[in-house]
Short mmCIF file of C-alpha atoms in Angstrom, two decimals:
data_model
loop_
_atom_site.label_atom_id
_atom_site.label_comp_id
_atom_site.label_asym_id
_atom_site.label_seq_id
_atom_site.Cartn_x
_atom_site.Cartn_y
_atom_site.Cartn_z
CA UNK U 1 224.74 134.50 77.93
CA UNK U 2 221.85 136.72 76.96
CA UNK U 3 224.25 139.32 75.61
CA UNK U 4 226.07 136.63 73.76
CA UNK U 5 222.99 135.21 72.30
CA UNK U 6 221.76 138.54 71.18
CA UNK U 7 224.99 139.37 69.44
CA UNK U 8 224.86 136.06 67.72
CA UNK U 9 221.37 136.46 66.56
CA UNK U 10 222.29 139.80 65.13
CA UNK U 11 225.31 138.25 63.31
CA UNK U 12 223.15 135.49 62.05
CA UNK U 13 220.50 138.00 60.84
CA UNK U 14 223.24 139.78 58.87
CA UNK U 15 224.74 136.70 57.57
CA UNK U 16 221.62 134.93 56.46
CA UNK U 17 220.13 137.98 54.89
CA UNK U 18 220.76 136.64 51.35
CA UNK U 19 219.38 133.37 52.35
CA UNK U 20 216.16 134.85 53.62
CA UNK U 21 215.82 136.78 50.51
CA UNK U 22 216.35 133.64 48.47
CA UNK U 23 213.65 131.81 50.54
CA UNK U 24 211.17 134.55 49.96
CA UNK U 25 210.19 134.37 46.20
CA UNK U 26 208.46 137.73 46.21
CA UNK U 27 211.56 139.59 47.42
CA UNK U 28 213.81 137.58 45.07
CA UNK U 29 211.73 138.43 42.06
CA UNK U 30 211.85 142.12 43.02
CA UNK U 31 215.57 142.12 43.51
CA UNK U 32 216.16 140.30 40.26
CA UNK U 33 213.92 142.73 38.27
CA UNK U 34 215.73 145.66 39.84
CA UNK U 35 219.21 144.31 39.07
CA UNK U 36 218.55 142.96 35.59
CA UNK U 37 218.39 145.34 32.67
CA UNK U 38 215.80 144.37 30.05
CA UNK U 39 215.31 146.01 26.67
CA UNK U 40 212.02 147.72 25.84
CA UNK U 41 212.51 147.59 22.04
CA UNK U 42 210.07 145.12 20.30
CA UNK U 43 212.27 144.66 17.15
CA UNK U 44 216.00 144.23 17.28
CA UNK U 45 217.88 146.45 14.96
CA UNK U 46 221.59 147.01 14.33
CA UNK U 47 223.22 149.43 16.58
CA UNK U 48 225.03 152.52 15.38
CA UNK U 49 228.62 153.38 16.33
CA UNK U 50 227.76 155.61 19.22
CA UNK U 51 225.24 153.01 20.64
CA UNK U 52 227.97 150.37 20.40
CA UNK U 53 230.34 152.47 22.37
CA UNK U 54 227.71 153.24 25.06
CA UNK U 55 226.69 149.57 25.30
CA UNK U 56 230.30 148.49 25.74
CA UNK U 57 230.71 151.10 28.49
CA UNK U 58 227.58 149.79 30.14
CA UNK U 59 228.70 146.23 29.94
CA UNK U 60 232.15 147.02 31.41
CA UNK U 61 230.57 149.00 34.29
CA UNK U 62 228.18 146.08 34.94
CA UNK U 63 231.02 143.56 34.99
CA UNK U 64 233.02 145.82 37.39
CA UNK U 65 229.96 146.03 39.71
CA UNK U 66 229.40 142.38 39.65
CA UNK U 67 232.97 141.67 40.54
CA UNK U 68 232.86 144.16 43.37
CA UNK U 69 229.58 142.56 44.76
CA UNK U 70 231.22 139.06 44.57
CA UNK U 71 234.26 140.24 46.54
CA UNK U 72 232.01 142.00 49.17
CA UNK U 73 229.95 138.71 49.55
CA UNK U 74 233.18 136.71 49.91
CA UNK U 75 234.38 139.01 52.71
CA UNK U 76 231.00 138.88 54.50
CA UNK U 77 230.97 135.10 54.33
CA UNK U 78 234.43 134.95 55.74
CA UNK U 79 233.61 137.27 58.63
CA UNK U 80 230.51 135.29 59.38
CA UNK U 81 232.46 131.98 59.44
CA UNK U 82 235.06 133.43 61.81
CA UNK U 83 232.36 134.55 64.24
CA UNK U 84 230.55 131.23 64.08
CA UNK U 85 233.82 129.47 64.87
CA UNK U 86 234.45 131.58 67.85
CA UNK U 87 230.89 131.10 69.26
CA UNK U 88 230.94 127.36 68.29
CA UNK U 89 227.68 127.80 66.41
CA UNK U 90 226.86 125.66 63.37
CA UNK U 91 227.11 127.58 60.04
CA UNK U 92 225.24 126.65 56.89
CA UNK U 93 226.77 127.38 53.44
CA UNK U 94 224.56 129.80 51.51
CA UNK U 95 222.97 128.49 48.21
CA UNK U 96 224.32 131.49 46.38
CA UNK U 97 227.91 130.52 47.24
CA UNK U 98 227.26 126.91 46.08
CA UNK U 99 225.92 128.18 42.74
CA UNK U 100 229.02 130.30 42.34
CA UNK U 101 231.33 127.37 43.10
CA UNK U 102 229.42 125.28 40.66
CA UNK U 103 229.79 127.99 37.97
CA UNK U 104 233.52 128.20 38.55
CA UNK U 105 233.88 124.48 38.16
CA UNK U 106 231.92 124.71 34.99
CA UNK U 107 234.14 127.54 33.68
CA UNK U 108 237.29 125.60 34.62
CA UNK U 109 236.04 122.55 32.68
CA UNK U 110 235.26 124.69 29.67
CA UNK U 111 238.72 126.27 29.73
CA UNK U 112 240.35 122.76 29.85
CA UNK U 113 238.17 121.60 26.84
CA UNK U 114 239.33 124.83 24.99
CA UNK U 115 242.93 124.13 25.72
CA UNK U 116 242.48 120.56 24.61
CA UNK U 117 240.95 121.65 21.29
CA UNK U 118 243.73 124.17 20.86
CA UNK U 119 246.43 121.50 21.32
CA UNK U 120 244.67 119.12 18.95
CA UNK U 121 244.51 121.88 16.46
CA UNK U 122 248.25 122.38 16.62
CA UNK U 123 248.84 118.84 15.94
CA UNK U 124 246.52 118.82 12.84
CA UNK U 125 247.91 122.07 11.26
CA UNK U 126 251.01 123.96 12.18
CA UNK U 127 250.35 126.71 9.73
CA UNK U 128 252.23 127.45 6.70
CA UNK U 129 255.25 125.57 8.15
CA UNK U 130 255.10 122.01 7.17
CA UNK U 131 257.15 119.26 8.96
CA UNK U 132 259.64 119.02 6.06
CA UNK U 133 260.09 122.71 6.14
CA UNK U 134 260.94 122.45 9.87
CA UNK U 135 263.31 119.69 9.15
CA UNK U 136 265.05 121.61 6.37
CA UNK U 137 265.34 124.67 8.61
CA UNK U 138 266.86 122.74 11.56
CA UNK U 139 269.44 120.97 9.26
CA UNK U 140 270.28 124.17 7.42
CA UNK U 141 270.88 126.05 10.65
CA UNK U 142 273.00 123.15 12.09
CA UNK U 143 275.13 123.19 8.92
CA UNK U 144 275.62 126.91 8.34
CA UNK U 145 274.66 128.67 11.54
CA UNK U 146 273.40 131.60 9.53
CA UNK U 147 269.73 132.44 8.98
CA UNK U 148 270.50 134.68 6.05
CA UNK U 149 272.26 131.89 4.29
CA UNK U 150 269.26 129.70 5.05
CA UNK U 151 266.97 132.19 3.48
CA UNK U 152 269.11 132.51 0.35
CA UNK U 153 269.92 128.74 -0.10
CA UNK U 154 266.98 126.58 1.21
CA UNK U 155 263.95 125.96 -0.96
CA UNK U 156 260.84 125.51 1.29
CA UNK U 157 257.45 124.40 0.32
CA UNK U 158 256.25 128.01 0.08
CA UNK U 159 258.06 131.27 -0.05
CA UNK U 160 259.01 132.71 3.50
CA UNK U 161 260.67 136.02 4.20
CA UNK U 162 263.80 136.36 6.31
CA UNK U 163 261.72 137.69 9.19
CA UNK U 164 259.34 134.64 9.03
CA UNK U 165 262.35 132.30 9.11
CA UNK U 166 263.79 133.99 12.07
CA UNK U 167 260.55 133.98 13.99
CA UNK U 168 260.00 130.26 13.23
CA UNK U 169 263.58 129.50 14.36
CA UNK U 170 263.16 131.33 17.67
CA UNK U 171 259.77 129.74 18.13
CA UNK U 172 261.22 126.24 17.82
CA UNK U 173 263.96 127.22 20.26
CA UNK U 174 261.95 128.90 23.04
CA UNK U 175 258.22 127.78 22.73
CA UNK U 176 258.15 124.27 24.27
CA UNK U 177 254.60 123.54 23.02
CA UNK U 178 255.13 124.26 19.38
CA UNK U 179 258.74 122.72 19.33
CA UNK U 180 257.32 119.47 20.79
CA UNK U 181 254.44 119.31 18.23
CA UNK U 182 256.94 120.11 15.37
CA UNK U 183 259.31 117.34 16.52
CA UNK U 184 256.41 114.86 16.72
CA UNK U 185 255.36 115.77 13.11
CA UNK U 186 258.99 115.39 11.92
CA UNK U 187 259.21 111.97 13.47
CA UNK U 188 255.98 110.96 11.57
CA UNK U 189 257.51 111.83 8.21
CA UNK U 190 258.14 108.98 5.61
CA UNK U 191 261.78 107.93 5.62
CA UNK U 192 262.13 108.65 1.85
CA UNK U 193 260.94 112.26 2.47
CA UNK U 194 263.39 112.59 5.36
CA UNK U 195 266.29 111.21 3.11
CA UNK U 196 265.34 113.71 0.32
CA UNK U 197 265.33 116.66 2.73
CA UNK U 198 268.66 115.60 4.22
CA UNK U 199 270.21 115.25 0.91
CA UNK U 200 269.18 118.71 -0.15
CA UNK U 201 270.57 120.28 3.03
CA UNK U 202 273.13 123.10 2.67
CA UNK U 203 276.82 122.21 2.89
CA UNK U 204 278.86 123.27 5.78
CA UNK U 205 282.18 125.09 5.43
CA UNK U 206 284.06 121.86 6.25
CA UNK U 207 282.20 119.98 3.62
CA UNK U 208 282.98 122.75 1.05
CA UNK U 209 286.68 122.41 1.88
CA UNK U 210 286.64 118.67 1.38
CA UNK U 211 284.93 119.15 -2.06
CA UNK U 212 287.41 121.90 -2.98
CA UNK U 213 290.23 119.36 -2.46
CA UNK U 214 289.15 117.64 -5.62
CA UNK U 215 291.09 119.12 -8.62
CA UNK U 216 289.13 120.65 -11.50
CA UNK U 217 291.73 119.91 -14.18
CA UNK U 218 290.80 116.23 -14.51
CA UNK U 219 287.53 114.50 -15.41
CA UNK U 220 286.22 112.83 -12.29
CA UNK U 221 283.53 110.20 -11.96
CA UNK U 222 281.10 109.26 -9.08
CA UNK U 223 283.59 106.77 -7.77
CA UNK U 224 285.98 109.50 -6.70
CA UNK U 225 283.41 111.11 -4.49
CA UNK U 226 282.37 107.69 -3.09
CA UNK U 227 286.02 107.34 -1.84
CA UNK U 228 285.99 110.98 -0.55
CA UNK U 229 282.71 110.24 1.31
CA UNK U 230 284.14 107.09 2.96
CA UNK U 231 287.40 108.91 4.09
CA UNK U 232 285.55 111.92 5.53
CA UNK U 233 282.39 110.18 6.95
CA UNK U 234 282.73 112.15 10.13
CA UNK U 235 282.66 115.54 8.19
CA UNK U 236 279.81 114.88 5.80
CA UNK U 237 276.20 114.76 6.88
CA UNK U 238 274.54 111.35 7.21
CA UNK U 239 272.18 112.22 4.27
CA UNK U 240 274.93 113.05 1.67
CA UNK U 241 275.33 110.66 -1.35
CA UNK U 242 278.20 110.48 -3.74
CA UNK U 243 275.91 111.60 -6.60
CA UNK U 244 274.81 114.76 -4.77
CA UNK U 245 278.36 115.60 -3.94
CA UNK U 246 279.35 115.17 -7.61
CA UNK U 247 276.56 117.51 -8.67
CA UNK U 248 277.56 120.12 -6.27
CA UNK U 249 281.27 119.89 -7.36
CA UNK U 250 280.15 120.33 -10.95
CA UNK U 251 278.28 123.48 -10.01
CA UNK U 252 281.40 124.82 -8.22
CA UNK U 253 283.44 124.04 -11.27
CA UNK U 254 280.90 125.68 -13.62
CA UNK U 255 280.94 128.98 -11.80
CA UNK U 256 284.76 128.85 -11.17
CA UNK U 257 284.50 128.65 -7.40
CA UNK U 258 287.09 125.88 -6.94
CA UNK U 259 290.40 127.10 -5.50
CA UNK U 260 292.62 125.87 -8.38
CA UNK U 261 290.47 127.85 -10.92
CA UNK U 262 291.29 131.31 -12.14
CA UNK U 263 288.94 133.86 -13.41
CA UNK U 264 289.95 136.02 -16.31
CA UNK U 265 290.86 139.48 -15.16
CA UNK U 266 288.97 142.57 -16.38
CA UNK U 267 290.71 144.63 -19.00
CA UNK U 268 292.95 147.37 -17.59
CA UNK U 269 292.11 150.96 -17.89
CA UNK U 270 289.70 153.51 -16.43
CA UNK U 271 286.86 152.85 -18.88
CA UNK U 272 285.66 149.40 -20.28
CA UNK U 273 284.16 149.48 -23.71
CA UNK U 274 280.62 148.13 -23.81
CA UNK U 275 277.99 147.75 -26.45
CA UNK U 276 276.44 151.24 -26.10
CA UNK U 277 279.94 152.84 -26.52
CA UNK U 278 280.65 150.93 -29.56
CA UNK U 279 277.27 151.89 -31.00
CA UNK U 280 278.07 155.53 -30.43
CA UNK U 281 281.28 155.21 -32.46
CA UNK U 282 279.40 154.18 -35.55
CA UNK U 283 278.85 156.87 -38.05
CA UNK U 284 275.30 156.58 -39.48
CA UNK U 285 276.17 158.64 -42.59
CA UNK U 286 278.74 156.19 -43.71
CA UNK U 287 276.20 153.44 -43.47
CA UNK U 288 273.67 155.39 -45.65
CA UNK U 289 276.05 156.12 -48.39
CA UNK U 290 277.02 152.49 -49.36
CA UNK U 291 279.76 152.17 -52.02
CA UNK U 292 278.98 150.44 -55.26
CA UNK U 293 279.85 146.76 -55.46
CA UNK U 294 280.98 145.74 -58.80
CA UNK U 295 280.72 141.93 -58.17
CA UNK U 296 277.18 142.33 -56.92
CA UNK U 297 276.28 144.26 -60.12
CA UNK U 298 277.85 141.68 -62.31
CA UNK U 299 275.90 138.85 -60.70
CA UNK U 300 272.66 140.83 -61.14
CA UNK U 301 273.29 141.40 -64.77
CA UNK U 302 274.07 137.66 -65.40
CA UNK U 303 270.89 136.60 -63.55
CA UNK U 304 268.96 138.99 -65.65
CA UNK U 305 270.47 137.46 -68.85
CA UNK U 306 269.70 133.94 -67.81
CA UNK U 307 266.08 134.77 -67.16
CA UNK U 308 265.71 136.37 -70.57
CA UNK U 309 267.22 133.35 -72.29
CA UNK U 310 264.82 131.09 -70.46
CA UNK U 311 261.86 133.26 -71.67
CA UNK U 312 263.10 133.01 -75.25
CA UNK U 313 263.41 129.25 -74.93
CA UNK U 314 259.86 128.94 -73.63
CA UNK U 315 258.62 131.11 -76.44
CA UNK U 316 260.31 128.86 -78.98
CA UNK U 317 258.96 125.74 -77.36
CA UNK U 318 255.44 126.94 -77.32
CA UNK U 319 254.46 125.64 -80.81
CA UNK U 320 256.12 122.31 -80.08
CA UNK U 321 254.10 121.44 -77.09
CA UNK U 322 252.50 118.15 -77.46
CA UNK U 323 249.38 118.52 -75.32
CA UNK U 324 247.05 121.52 -75.08
CA UNK U 325 244.55 121.45 -72.27
CA UNK U 326 241.43 123.22 -72.80
CA UNK U 327 238.34 123.52 -70.56
CA UNK U 328 235.26 121.81 -71.68
CA UNK U 329 232.28 124.17 -72.06
CA UNK U 330 228.73 123.70 -73.07
CA UNK U 331 229.56 124.77 -76.68
CA UNK U 332 232.63 122.77 -77.52
CA UNK U 333 235.00 123.99 -80.22
CA UNK U 334 235.77 121.83 -83.22
CA UNK U 335 237.48 118.56 -82.12
CA UNK U 336 240.39 118.64 -84.51
CA UNK U 337 242.52 120.98 -86.32
CA UNK U 338 245.32 120.61 -88.85
CA UNK U 339 247.84 119.64 -86.18
CA UNK U 340 245.87 117.41 -83.85
CA UNK U 341 246.14 113.56 -84.37
CA UNK U 342 243.80 112.52 -81.66
CA UNK U 343 241.92 113.79 -78.53
CA UNK U 344 241.65 112.29 -75.07
CA UNK U 345 238.36 113.79 -73.75
CA UNK U 346 237.54 113.74 -70.05
CA UNK U 347 234.79 115.10 -67.89
CA UNK U 348 236.51 118.37 -67.18
CA UNK U 349 239.41 118.75 -69.68
CA UNK U 350 240.57 117.39 -73.02
CA UNK U 351 244.01 116.59 -74.07
CA UNK U 352 245.17 117.14 -77.69
CA UNK U 353 247.73 114.72 -79.06
CA UNK U 354 249.98 116.53 -81.64
CA UNK U 355 252.96 114.19 -81.75
CA UNK U 356 253.28 110.54 -82.50
CA UNK U 357 254.11 109.58 -78.96
CA UNK U 358 252.89 111.00 -75.62
CA UNK U 359 253.21 109.96 -71.95
CA UNK U 360 250.42 109.75 -69.36
CA UNK U 361 250.63 110.00 -65.57
CA UNK U 362 250.92 112.32 -62.64
CA UNK U 363 253.45 115.20 -62.99
CA UNK U 364 255.62 116.34 -60.16
CA UNK U 365 258.53 118.72 -59.70
CA UNK U 366 261.05 116.05 -60.55
CA UNK U 367 258.99 114.23 -63.23
CA UNK U 368 257.43 116.17 -66.15
CA UNK U 369 255.02 114.27 -68.43
CA UNK U 370 252.85 115.22 -71.46
CA UNK U 371 249.39 114.37 -70.11
CA UNK U 372 248.91 115.35 -66.40
CA UNK U 373 245.87 113.23 -65.37
CA UNK U 374 245.62 115.16 -62.06
CA UNK U 375 243.93 118.02 -63.86
CA UNK U 376 240.94 115.69 -64.49
CA UNK U 377 240.40 114.56 -60.90
CA UNK U 378 241.91 112.63 -57.91
CA UNK U 379 245.16 111.10 -59.15
CA UNK U 380 246.93 109.92 -56.00
CA UNK U 381 246.69 106.32 -57.05
CA UNK U 382 248.01 107.03 -60.52
CA UNK U 383 251.74 106.37 -61.10
CA UNK U 384 253.84 109.25 -62.11
CA UNK U 385 254.48 107.58 -65.40
CA UNK U 386 251.36 105.48 -65.97
CA UNK U 387 251.74 104.76 -69.67
CA UNK U 388 252.36 105.96 -73.23
CA UNK U 389 250.29 106.28 -76.38
CA UNK U 390 252.04 105.92 -79.65
CA UNK U 391 251.08 106.12 -83.44
CA UNK U 392 252.75 103.47 -85.56
CA UNK U 393 253.43 103.65 -89.25
CA UNK U 394 250.40 101.31 -89.81
CA UNK U 395 248.14 104.36 -88.66
CA UNK U 396 247.17 102.48 -85.46
CA UNK U 397 247.33 103.85 -81.93
CA UNK U 398 248.64 101.65 -79.15
CA UNK U 399 248.57 102.35 -75.38
CA UNK U 400 251.23 100.71 -73.15
CA UNK U 401 250.89 100.30 -69.40
CA UNK U 402 254.11 101.31 -67.47
CA UNK U 403 252.51 101.85 -64.09
CA UNK U 404 251.65 99.63 -61.13
CA UNK U 405 247.80 99.71 -61.64
CA UNK U 406 246.07 98.25 -64.63
CA UNK U 407 244.52 100.40 -67.52
CA UNK U 408 241.12 99.30 -68.84
CA UNK U 409 240.49 99.79 -72.61
CA UNK U 410 236.83 99.10 -73.43
CA UNK U 411 236.53 96.94 -70.25
CA UNK U 412 239.70 94.86 -71.05
CA UNK U 413 242.57 95.09 -68.51
CA UNK U 414 246.03 96.01 -69.71
CA UNK U 415 248.57 94.94 -67.10
CA UNK U 416 252.03 96.33 -66.51
CA UNK U 417 254.37 95.81 -69.54
CA UNK U 418 251.41 94.99 -71.87
CA UNK U 419 249.81 97.16 -74.66
CA UNK U 420 246.37 97.43 -76.32
CA UNK U 421 245.08 98.76 -79.66
CA UNK U 422 243.05 102.00 -79.32
CA UNK U 423 240.11 102.45 -81.72
CA UNK U 424 238.12 105.61 -82.43
CA UNK U 425 235.71 106.20 -79.49
CA UNK U 426 237.58 103.76 -77.20
CA UNK U 427 236.90 104.24 -73.43
CA UNK U 428 240.07 104.39 -71.40
CA UNK U 429 239.79 103.94 -67.58
CA UNK U 430 242.65 104.67 -65.21
CA UNK U 431 241.63 104.12 -61.51
CA UNK U 432 238.62 106.34 -61.12
CA UNK U 433 239.20 108.52 -64.17
CA UNK U 434 237.43 107.76 -67.52
CA UNK U 435 238.40 109.20 -70.97
CA UNK U 436 237.18 108.83 -74.61
CA UNK U 437 240.00 108.44 -77.18
CA UNK U 438 239.01 110.27 -80.50
CA UNK U 439 241.14 109.89 -83.69
CA UNK U 440 241.47 112.52 -86.46
CA UNK U 441 240.98 110.09 -89.36
CA UNK U 442 241.72 112.72 -92.09
CA UNK U 443 245.11 113.81 -90.68
CA UNK U 444 246.05 110.18 -90.05
CA UNK U 445 245.23 109.13 -93.60
CA UNK U 446 247.08 112.03 -95.20
CA UNK U 447 250.20 111.20 -93.10
CA UNK U 448 249.89 107.58 -94.18
CA UNK U 449 249.64 108.55 -97.85
CA UNK U 450 252.70 110.80 -97.57
CA UNK U 451 254.59 108.09 -95.94
CA UNK U 452 253.72 105.61 -98.67
CA UNK U 453 254.80 108.07 -101.32
CA UNK U 454 258.04 108.77 -99.58
CA UNK U 455 258.67 105.00 -99.26
CA UNK U 456 257.87 104.43 -102.97
CA UNK U 457 260.14 107.14 -104.17
#
């Protein structure tokens, strides 16, 4: 028994060496200071590349040593426990091991929290692939069984490459976590969104054959495709409508893809003439030396003659013009000459009356008048033929209103269809324009005397 007790004491001394160290604070502090590496730098600075490499190596070496120490301590504890069981001695669990167990439990809880956060993140955002994209991909693959056709024919929410589409399809097939989350997101879609995606799904080969059975020679309506959808309900996808089938059939007809349509064959021969070949055949020298065109020359000469006749006519009409418009300056020329019967003076221009009757108004391309009042000022409220001024045989001037707005003579309104006598220095107002009517008494008196002589003779 003495030998057994001595051996057990030696085992206990070895086993509880760490506990003795932990119970003695001085030894514990010394061991901690020796094992812990502290920095002697007072100011932290950014490390250079070589220092980063060295520190990473040191950290990896420290982790390796720490793992090795843990494994050795576990082996020692196991050997101690076996010896205690054999000698039926009570064994106490060291405090270091308890702390390690506690740390491992904490790390396991942290990992579970991280996995929960990751799974919740998957539910919130599945990346660039949205639920409607996943639904469109699944439906298109079920219809065509060809990922290349899906890449060429399906319009997703954003542009995906063929490789991305293949990776997404394989992920939905073989990754249970992502496929489960994707199916949950698809189930949460609004029914209207799901119906739109189903209606836009690619057509299968059987559906194409059913649509090709409709002849392209006749003009069909949506009712024909409703009947086709009812007869072949097992062939067509549940999301198909008669309108979508009709639109797809029109596209097939437009591009001559129906079986009863024929495409015009290419012209026979080795070489097909194109635009560049036709352009090479043109001779530029022939284009430069244009032959003389007799008809064109004849038309040009006739147009020249017409212009010359018009110029001669205007030159002959020049002395017969009834109204001459002259700018009013500070030094005004004499009011009357031997041909002017009266003058209508405004603020900017003056109009000379050289015939017994003149017209007033606003001239346009279709309506030419003698006195254009728009030269004096704003005349958009004046009629195109506002009135006339006429000299009677009694040597009296009368103004007649032929427009919509009244004419005021010395403050008296002259309505439409009425006329008013004009005296010398009479004030004529038409809308916002004001004029003074001046009479050449000498010329009027001489004309009156000549008329009386001619009447007496």
